[in-house]
Short mmCIF file of C-alpha atoms in Angstrom, two decimals:
data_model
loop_
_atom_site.label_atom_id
_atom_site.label_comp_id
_atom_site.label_asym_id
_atom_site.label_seq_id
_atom_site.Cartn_x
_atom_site.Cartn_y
_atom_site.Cartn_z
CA UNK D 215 0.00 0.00 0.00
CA UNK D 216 2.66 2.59 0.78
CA UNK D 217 4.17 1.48 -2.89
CA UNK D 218 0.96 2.25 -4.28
CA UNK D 219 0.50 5.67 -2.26
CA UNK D 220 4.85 6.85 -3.62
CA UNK D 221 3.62 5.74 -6.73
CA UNK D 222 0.91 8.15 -6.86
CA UNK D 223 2.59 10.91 -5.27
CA UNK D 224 4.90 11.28 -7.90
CA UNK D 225 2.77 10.58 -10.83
CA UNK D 226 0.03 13.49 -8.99
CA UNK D 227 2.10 15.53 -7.04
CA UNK D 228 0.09 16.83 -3.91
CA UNK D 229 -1.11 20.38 -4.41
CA UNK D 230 0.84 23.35 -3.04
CA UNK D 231 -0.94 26.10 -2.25
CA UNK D 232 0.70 29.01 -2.89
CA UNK D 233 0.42 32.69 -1.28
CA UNK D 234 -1.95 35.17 -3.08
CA UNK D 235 -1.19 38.95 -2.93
CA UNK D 236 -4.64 40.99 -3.02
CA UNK D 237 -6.03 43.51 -1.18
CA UNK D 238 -9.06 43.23 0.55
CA UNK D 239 -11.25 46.20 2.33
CA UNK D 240 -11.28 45.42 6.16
CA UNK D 241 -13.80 43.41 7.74
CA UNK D 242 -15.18 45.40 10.93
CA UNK D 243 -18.96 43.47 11.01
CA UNK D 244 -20.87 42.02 8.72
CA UNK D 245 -21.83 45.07 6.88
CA UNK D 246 -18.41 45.17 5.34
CA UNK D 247 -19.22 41.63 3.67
CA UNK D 248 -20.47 42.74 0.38
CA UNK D 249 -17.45 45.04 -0.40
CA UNK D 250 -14.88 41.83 -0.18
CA UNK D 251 -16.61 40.01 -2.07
CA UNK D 252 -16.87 42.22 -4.90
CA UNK D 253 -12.99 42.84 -4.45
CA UNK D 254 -12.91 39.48 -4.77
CA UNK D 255 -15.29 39.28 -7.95
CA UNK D 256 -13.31 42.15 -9.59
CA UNK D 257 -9.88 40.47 -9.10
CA UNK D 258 -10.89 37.37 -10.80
CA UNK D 259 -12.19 39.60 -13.75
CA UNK D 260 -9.13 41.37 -13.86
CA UNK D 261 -6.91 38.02 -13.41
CA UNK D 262 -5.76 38.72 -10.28
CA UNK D 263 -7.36 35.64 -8.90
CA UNK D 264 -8.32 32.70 -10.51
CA UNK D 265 -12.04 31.22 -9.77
CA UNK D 266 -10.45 28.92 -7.42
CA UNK D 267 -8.52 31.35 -5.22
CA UNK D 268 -11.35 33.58 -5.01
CA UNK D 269 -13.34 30.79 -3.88
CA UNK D 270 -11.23 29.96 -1.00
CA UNK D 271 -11.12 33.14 0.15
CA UNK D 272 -14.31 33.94 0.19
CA UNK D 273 -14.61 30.83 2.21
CA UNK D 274 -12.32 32.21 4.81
CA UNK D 275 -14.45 35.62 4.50
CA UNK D 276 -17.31 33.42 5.30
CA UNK D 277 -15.91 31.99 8.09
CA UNK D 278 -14.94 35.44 9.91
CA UNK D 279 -18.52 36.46 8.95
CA UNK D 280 -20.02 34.08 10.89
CA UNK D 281 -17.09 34.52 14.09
CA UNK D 282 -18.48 37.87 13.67
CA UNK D 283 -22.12 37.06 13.84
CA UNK D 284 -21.52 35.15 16.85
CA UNK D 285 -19.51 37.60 18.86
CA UNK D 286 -22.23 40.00 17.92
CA UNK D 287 -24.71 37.71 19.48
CA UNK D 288 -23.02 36.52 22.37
CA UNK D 289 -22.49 40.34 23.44
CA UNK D 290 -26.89 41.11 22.58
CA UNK D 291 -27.95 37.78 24.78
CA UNK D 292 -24.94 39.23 27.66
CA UNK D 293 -27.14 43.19 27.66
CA UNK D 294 -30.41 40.83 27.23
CA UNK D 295 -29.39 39.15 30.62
CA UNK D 296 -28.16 41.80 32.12
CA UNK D 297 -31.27 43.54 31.56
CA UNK D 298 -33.14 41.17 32.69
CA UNK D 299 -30.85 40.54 36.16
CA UNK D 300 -29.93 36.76 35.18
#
């Protein structure tokens, strides 16, 4: 099996990932979403990005989006309770 697995590793090389230069507006809440991703959008039209690069980043954009939505809602239920005395 580890024959096999050399074998294919040199035949399909694993994929390297390599680092991609763009610049992106900054992300304060989740207002700012819709300005990334149209940075994003317009460097794939210009070729700054290809489809797939854009893609994962806007996955990682995705993911702060929703760390963002749940900090957001962690610190409304906090006021909610404290409000309430809980």
């Amino acid at each position: 099996m580890t024959a096999l697995r050399l074998c294919l590793e040199r035949i399909v090389p694993p994929r390297k990932d390599s680092p991609v230069k763009v610049t992106l507006p900054a992300i304060e809440s989740a207002t700012d979403i819709p300005a990334v991703t149209n940075a994003l959008l317009e460097a794939v039209a210009n070729g700054q990005l290809t489809p797939s690069e854009a893609a994962a980043l806007a996955a990682l954009v995705e993911g702060h989006r929703k760390a963002l939505e749940t900090a957001d809602l962690a610190e409304r239920v906090a006021k909610l309770e404290e409000f309430k005395g809980l």
